[in-house]
């Protein structure tokens, strides 16, 4: 979807559908009132029907009254005049897109200045609208015949403003929102692609294309032989049973001062997780094609960073492998020596994410990072703890945790901090090696984070467990969510200030 800001009076704006906010009691804002005047009270007449009272959640589309250039009016309830908070604003935007989608309009225009906001500004609203618009119009038709394809007419959003200085300020917000929207689309498609297409090799090829199209991005791919030479035996133990070679894909974006420490993102990129010899049960196993959503969102965030030309150095390490059972697969009880020199007894080959991540986390030490954030569909236990709307966050540094929480609040891409206490460390004890790769059923997402913490002592680090939020598991909305692209992009935008 395309997003742009347009300077225009409400009555002279040409659009398929104009969104006019209505507050409780059926009241119009300043521009809505102006528009109502231009059409001789045509909007008030519609409100008099009583369908739209202005309460949050109200929405209706009408043929536009005579006197304006718009074809349709979408009257949108935005609650009382105290204004919308973050959650309320997001709901209103989503409602506007969902309602517009029931028509054949090709574009949607927001009468932006009439939105009542509580402690939020219009730039914020524009960015959130871009995310909602991208969410409402994303389709994945790559593998469908013509008659089965989903088509959505809505392809363009206009943010209508009445004055030039505001237009200038919001152009920047729309540019940022557009990049986030594009990146979310990108992350979703990478996630939705089946595992017979989206292999570690495919991800490396896509990374090559990204690097080719942006001067400031460099690509390095570590092949299995490179990893073997370095001693990344834990990483290699995961791909041992697969015909698909593992790849560590390193993207380095240099937009900051030469030599300034990079912000490093690490993504779990298991292109399919069967569990390996510790085979997963059959039902829903198809969903394990989404086990590379950490890598997909980190990849997409790099695309946004490059598109926005951010004045930062940002690096991404995508830990890509396929976890399969076979005669060459890793067995429960096998012991590997990690790149850090610590040994791991692999009690469960289905706890493979931490095995590719630990070596990648050690590898990125050499980038001398400002901080490292890993993003992983790491544990089913995190879904049990926090559900499908909130990601888990662990950190060894309070300032970094606070920066992530602030970005989550702004983007409404929610996270909740979980503990990294020593109590969880002893659950990883092994009688045969420095540690086991699992800690038992209790506190499964915390012991997974505790495992990673043993490999991140050299820098400021945070871990995001996105197992619950990375995709929608059933229904018509089944598919990758594109989260936490908004969080990661906002976090990096905040670092530019
Ligand atoms: N990719 C899974 C985690 C997962 C499961 C994400 C379900 C989303 C939905 C991960 O590799 C895994 O299998 N984790 C195990 C760990 C256990 C063996 C300690 C799990 O969560 O069951
Ligand atoms: Mn697994
Ligand atoms: Zn996994």
Coordinates of C-alpha atoms in Angstrom, one line a residue, residues 3 90 126-136 177 180-181 184 188 411-412 486:
X3 CA 1.0 6.3 1.8
X90 CA -5.1 1.8 16.8
X126 CA 0.4 8.5 10.6
X127 CA 2.9 5.8 11.4
X128 CA 0.3 3.7 13.1
X129 CA -2.1 4.2 10.2
X130 CA 0.6 2.9 7.8
X131 CA 1.0 -0.3 9.9
X132 CA -2.8 -0.8 10.0
X133 CA -3.1 -0.1 6.3
X134 CA -0.4 -2.6 5.5
X135 CA -2.0 -5.1 7.8
X136 CA -5.4 -4.7 6.1
X177 CA 5.5 4.6 8.0
X180 CA 7.7 0.1 8.2
X181 CA 4.8 -1.1 6.1
X184 CA 6.2 -5.8 7.5
X188 CA 5.2 -11.7 6.2
X411 CA 5.0 1.4 18.3
X412 CA 2.4 -0.5 20.4
X486 CA 7.5 -2.0 14.1

